[in-house]
Each structure stands twice: as C-alpha cells, then as structure tokens.
C-alpha cells in the first residue's frame, strides 16, 4: 500500500478508500476468526439497549490478537498505519481500538459522527469490510456526508475495502442490510482531547 498517497488524501480531503487493502483469501481468514458471541453495540455512555435499537442494530465483538493470527496481522497493519499517520501528518495518534460488527438482515446504523470536538479522543476512523462478493441488492451501503451534512458518497461494503476518514468531520450512516454484513470498525485515538487535529482545519 502507498502510505504517502493515503496520507495525502487524508490531508487534502479528510477521507480515503483503499480497495484490496487485503486479498479475498485474507478476508476469508479474518472471517474464520469471527466470534460466536456478540453483544448489542452501545452508543457513547448510553447503555439503554432499547434506546440504542432506534439508532443502531449491529452487534459487536472487540478485537484482540487472541482471536487468531489473522486478527493479530490486521492489528499490526493498523499499527503501521498509525505510525505512518504520525510520521507524515503528525497526528499524534496514541492507540487504536476496533471491533468486529455484524449487521443481520434489516440492521442499520442511523446517521452519526464517531467523535465530537472536545468530547472524544477518536481522531481517525477505519472501517474494513469482510463481505466478499457483496451485491448491490444486499444493501448495507455506508452513506457519508460532509461536515456540512450534505451527501458526499455511498460506499459498498465489499470485501477487502478499507475506508479511513477523520472521525469528527464526516457524519455517516449504514443503510439497512438485506443479508449478513461483517466489518471491522476501528478508531485511532489521541491521549487526551486537545491534540491530533490537522492544521489548518478544513
Ligand atoms: C461505526 C460505523 C460503518 C460501517 O461502526 O461507527 O459507522 O460501514 N460503521 O460499518
Ligand atoms: Mn461510525
């Protein structure tokens, strides 16, 4: 992967899509690490399951290298990205957290931002898709908006594709999926809430 091109894109427009970040075989290996146990995703500090269901219906399982070598490899790739972002963009990213997400038929995630200025230490979002042969009829598009909340683009959750975007600047939603949809959502975080922003802000 061309780190320079990826970081240039993040610097100039705040997002980038890397197709074939992993091969179909590598995606299959990651899918073989999917856990048996899932929990309803929470929203920030809100833990009221019923309220959550109006906003998001996916289920999650936090990633950790003990889930298998393919997961450990994935985390190592994210660590390399973190170091490249710090070296080339001076983002000061401190760590990375990620979870598997499962959307079953009918599941969605309403429009949200992953971080709000001053209230989160998430700076850069990653979403990696585990759906080889995803067809348009399967729905489940990632719909992205600009900071002004105007439509930006729809992204198909096709296997091997990695999406990176600045966590505070792009509202987004997951349209209802019509079949099981798997992804790894992750966040590069700063240590404390004051730093880690590109300067000047776009
Ligand atoms: C998230 C999210 C997008 C996707 O988990 O916060 O927005 O396409 N996921 O799965
Ligand atoms: Mn999100």
CSV table of C-alpha atoms and ligand atoms in Angstrom, one decimal:
chain,number,residue,atom,x,y,z
A,1,UNK,CA,0.0,0.0,0.0
A,2,UNK,CA,1.2,3.5,-0.9
A,3,UNK,CA,1.2,5.2,2.5
A,4,UNK,CA,2.1,8.5,1.0
A,5,UNK,CA,-0.9,8.6,-1.3
A,6,UNK,CA,-3.2,7.5,1.6
A,7,UNK,CA,-1.9,10.2,3.9
A,8,UNK,CA,-2.0,12.8,1.1
A,9,UNK,CA,-5.7,12.0,0.5
A,10,UNK,CA,-6.5,12.3,4.2
A,11,UNK,CA,-4.6,15.6,4.4
A,12,UNK,CA,-6.3,17.2,1.4
A,13,UNK,CA,-9.9,15.9,1.8
A,14,UNK,CA,-10.1,14.0,5.1
A,15,UNK,CA,-11.0,10.6,3.7
A,16,UNK,CA,-9.7,7.8,1.5
A,17,UNK,CA,-10.9,4.4,0.2
A,18,UNK,CA,-8.3,1.7,-0.2
A,19,UNK,CA,-9.7,-1.2,-2.3
A,20,UNK,CA,-7.9,-4.5,-2.0
A,21,UNK,CA,-6.3,-3.5,1.3
A,22,UNK,CA,-6.4,-7.3,1.9
A,23,UNK,CA,-6.9,-10.1,-0.6
A,24,UNK,CA,-10.1,-12.2,-0.7
A,25,UNK,CA,-8.1,-15.0,0.9
A,26,UNK,CA,-7.0,-12.8,3.7
A,27,UNK,CA,-10.6,-11.6,4.2
A,28,UNK,CA,-11.7,-15.3,4.4
A,29,UNK,CA,-9.0,-15.9,7.1
A,30,UNK,CA,-10.3,-12.9,9.1
A,31,UNK,CA,-13.9,-14.2,8.7
A,32,UNK,CA,-12.8,-17.5,10.1
A,33,UNK,CA,-11.9,-15.5,13.3
A,34,UNK,CA,-15.4,-14.2,13.8
A,35,UNK,CA,-16.5,-14.9,17.3
A,36,UNK,CA,-19.6,-16.9,18.4
A,37,UNK,CA,-20.6,-14.3,21.0
A,38,UNK,CA,-21.8,-10.9,20.1
A,39,UNK,CA,-23.3,-8.0,22.1
A,40,UNK,CA,-25.6,-5.2,21.1
A,41,UNK,CA,-23.4,-2.1,20.4
A,42,UNK,CA,-23.7,0.8,22.8
A,43,UNK,CA,-23.8,4.4,21.9
A,44,UNK,CA,-21.3,6.6,23.9
A,45,UNK,CA,-22.2,6.4,27.5
A,46,UNK,CA,-25.8,5.4,26.8
A,47,UNK,CA,-26.3,1.7,27.7
A,48,UNK,CA,-30.1,1.6,27.4
A,49,UNK,CA,-30.5,-1.2,24.9
A,50,UNK,CA,-34.0,-0.2,23.8
A,51,UNK,CA,-32.9,3.4,23.0
A,52,UNK,CA,-29.9,2.1,21.2
A,53,UNK,CA,-32.0,0.0,18.9
A,54,UNK,CA,-33.6,3.1,17.3
A,55,UNK,CA,-30.1,4.3,16.4
A,56,UNK,CA,-28.1,1.2,15.7
A,57,UNK,CA,-28.9,-2.5,15.5
A,58,UNK,CA,-25.5,-4.0,14.8
A,59,UNK,CA,-23.8,-6.4,17.2
A,60,UNK,CA,-20.1,-6.1,18.1
A,61,UNK,CA,-17.1,-8.0,19.5
A,62,UNK,CA,-14.0,-6.1,20.4
A,63,UNK,CA,-10.9,-7.2,18.6
A,64,UNK,CA,-7.9,-8.7,20.3
A,65,UNK,CA,-5.0,-10.6,19.0
A,66,UNK,CA,-6.1,-13.8,20.8
A,67,UNK,CA,-8.9,-14.2,18.3
A,68,UNK,CA,-6.3,-15.6,15.9
A,69,UNK,CA,-3.2,-14.8,13.8
A,70,UNK,CA,-5.2,-13.0,11.0
A,71,UNK,CA,-6.6,-10.6,13.6
A,72,UNK,CA,-3.1,-10.1,15.0
A,73,UNK,CA,-1.9,-9.4,11.5
A,74,UNK,CA,-4.8,-6.9,10.9
A,75,UNK,CA,-3.9,-5.1,14.2
A,76,UNK,CA,-0.2,-5.0,13.1
A,77,UNK,CA,-1.3,-3.4,9.8
A,78,UNK,CA,-3.3,-0.8,11.7
A,79,UNK,CA,-0.2,-0.1,13.9
A,80,UNK,CA,1.8,0.5,10.7
A,81,UNK,CA,-0.9,2.9,9.5
A,82,UNK,CA,-0.9,4.7,12.9
A,83,UNK,CA,2.9,5.2,12.7
A,84,UNK,CA,2.7,6.4,9.1
A,85,UNK,CA,-0.1,8.9,10.0
A,86,UNK,CA,2.0,10.2,12.9
A,87,UNK,CA,5.2,10.5,10.7
A,88,UNK,CA,3.6,12.1,7.6
A,89,UNK,CA,0.7,14.0,9.2
A,90,UNK,CA,1.9,14.5,12.7
A,91,UNK,CA,-1.4,13.4,14.0
A,92,UNK,CA,-0.1,12.3,17.4
A,93,UNK,CA,-2.2,9.1,17.3
A,94,UNK,CA,-1.7,7.2,20.6
A,95,UNK,CA,-3.5,3.9,20.2
A,96,UNK,CA,-6.2,2.0,18.2
A,97,UNK,CA,-9.3,0.2,19.3
A,98,UNK,CA,-11.5,-1.9,17.0
A,99,UNK,CA,-14.4,-4.3,16.9
A,100,UNK,CA,-16.0,-6.7,14.6
A,101,UNK,CA,-19.5,-5.6,13.7
A,102,UNK,CA,-22.3,-7.9,12.5
A,103,UNK,CA,-25.4,-6.4,10.8
A,104,UNK,CA,-28.1,-9.0,10.3
A,105,UNK,CA,-30.9,-8.6,7.7
A,106,UNK,CA,-32.7,-5.3,8.5
A,107,UNK,CA,-30.0,-3.9,10.7
A,108,UNK,CA,-28.8,-0.4,10.2
A,109,UNK,CA,-26.9,2.4,12.0
A,110,UNK,CA,-28.5,5.9,11.7
A,111,UNK,CA,-26.6,9.0,10.8
A,112,UNK,CA,-23.9,9.8,13.4
A,113,UNK,CA,-20.4,11.2,13.9
A,114,UNK,CA,-17.8,9.0,15.5
A,115,UNK,CA,-16.5,11.9,17.6
A,116,UNK,CA,-17.4,15.4,18.7
A,117,UNK,CA,-14.8,18.0,19.2
A,118,UNK,CA,-13.7,18.2,22.8
A,119,UNK,CA,-15.7,15.1,23.8
A,120,UNK,CA,-13.8,12.3,22.3
A,121,UNK,CA,-10.2,11.2,21.7
A,122,UNK,CA,-11.1,9.4,18.5
A,123,UNK,CA,-9.5,11.2,15.6
A,124,UNK,CA,-9.3,8.8,12.6
A,125,UNK,CA,-11.9,6.2,11.8
A,126,UNK,CA,-11.2,2.9,9.9
A,127,UNK,CA,-13.8,0.6,8.5
A,128,UNK,CA,-12.7,-2.6,6.8
A,129,UNK,CA,-15.2,-4.9,5.1
A,130,UNK,CA,-15.3,-8.7,5.2
A,131,UNK,CA,-18.0,-9.3,2.6
A,132,UNK,CA,-16.5,-11.0,-0.5
A,133,UNK,CA,-19.0,-10.9,-3.5
A,134,UNK,CA,-21.3,-8.3,-1.9
A,135,UNK,CA,-24.0,-7.5,-4.5
A,136,UNK,CA,-26.0,-4.2,-4.8
A,137,UNK,CA,-29.3,-6.0,-3.8
A,138,UNK,CA,-27.7,-6.7,-0.4
A,139,UNK,CA,-27.9,-3.0,0.6
A,140,UNK,CA,-25.9,-2.1,3.6
A,141,UNK,CA,-24.2,0.9,2.0
A,142,UNK,CA,-22.1,3.2,4.1
A,143,UNK,CA,-23.5,6.7,3.3
A,144,UNK,CA,-21.2,9.5,4.0
A,145,UNK,CA,-21.9,13.2,4.4
A,146,UNK,CA,-19.6,16.2,4.6
A,147,UNK,CA,-19.0,18.3,7.7
A,148,UNK,CA,-21.9,20.5,6.4
A,149,UNK,CA,-24.1,17.4,6.4
A,150,UNK,CA,-24.5,17.4,2.6
A,151,UNK,CA,-24.4,14.0,0.9
A,152,UNK,CA,-20.9,13.0,-0.1
A,153,UNK,CA,-21.0,9.4,-1.3
A,154,UNK,CA,-22.2,5.9,-0.9
A,155,UNK,CA,-19.6,3.2,-0.2
A,156,UNK,CA,-20.4,-0.5,-0.9
A,157,UNK,CA,-19.1,-2.8,1.9
A,158,UNK,CA,-17.2,-5.0,-0.4
A,159,UNK,CA,-14.6,-7.4,0.9
A,160,UNK,CA,-11.1,-6.2,1.1
A,161,UNK,CA,-12.0,-2.5,1.1
A,162,UNK,CA,-10.7,-0.1,3.8
A,163,UNK,CA,-12.2,3.3,4.4
A,164,UNK,CA,-10.4,5.9,6.5
A,165,UNK,CA,-11.9,9.3,7.5
A,166,UNK,CA,-11.4,12.0,10.1
A,167,UNK,CA,-13.7,11.0,12.9
A,168,UNK,CA,-15.1,14.4,13.7
A,169,UNK,CA,-15.8,15.7,10.2
A,170,UNK,CA,-17.9,13.1,8.4
A,171,UNK,CA,-21.4,12.2,9.6
A,172,UNK,CA,-22.3,8.8,8.2
A,173,UNK,CA,-24.8,6.0,8.4
A,174,UNK,CA,-25.2,2.4,7.5
A,175,UNK,CA,-28.3,1.7,5.3
A,176,UNK,CA,-30.3,-1.4,6.1
A,177,UNK,CA,-28.5,-4.6,5.1
A,178,UNK,CA,-30.5,-7.3,3.4
A,179,UNK,CA,-28.1,-10.0,4.3
A,180,UNK,CA,-25.4,-10.5,7.0
A,181,UNK,CA,-22.8,-7.8,6.7
A,182,UNK,CA,-19.5,-8.0,8.6
A,183,UNK,CA,-16.9,-5.3,9.1
A,184,UNK,CA,-14.1,-4.2,11.4
A,185,UNK,CA,-14.7,-0.7,12.7
A,186,UNK,CA,-11.8,1.0,14.5
A,187,UNK,CA,-10.6,4.3,15.8
A,188,UNK,CA,-7.1,5.8,16.2
A,189,UNK,CA,-7.1,7.8,19.3
A,190,UNK,CA,-5.1,10.6,20.9
A,191,UNK,CA,-4.1,10.6,24.5
A,192,UNK,CA,-6.2,13.5,25.8
A,193,UNK,CA,-8.7,15.5,23.8
A,194,UNK,CA,-6.7,18.6,22.7
A,195,UNK,CA,-4.4,17.4,20.0
A,196,UNK,CA,-4.4,15.2,17.0
A,197,UNK,CA,-6.1,17.6,14.5
A,198,UNK,CA,-4.8,18.5,11.1
A,199,UNK,CA,-3.8,22.1,11.0
A,200,UNK,CA,-5.2,24.2,9.4
A,201,UNK,CA,-8.7,22.7,9.8
A,202,UNK,CA,-10.6,22.2,6.6
B,1,LIG,C1,-19.4,2.5,13.0
B,1,LIG,C2,-19.8,2.7,11.6
B,1,LIG,C3,-19.7,2.0,9.3
B,1,LIG,C4,-19.8,0.7,8.5
B,1,LIG,O1,-19.3,1.4,13.5
B,1,LIG,O2,-19.3,3.6,13.8
B,1,LIG,O3,-20.1,3.8,11.3
B,1,LIG,O4,-19.8,0.8,7.3
B,1,LIG,N1,-19.6,1.7,10.7
B,1,LIG,O5,-19.8,-0.4,9.1
B,2,LIG,MN1,-19.5,5.4,12.7
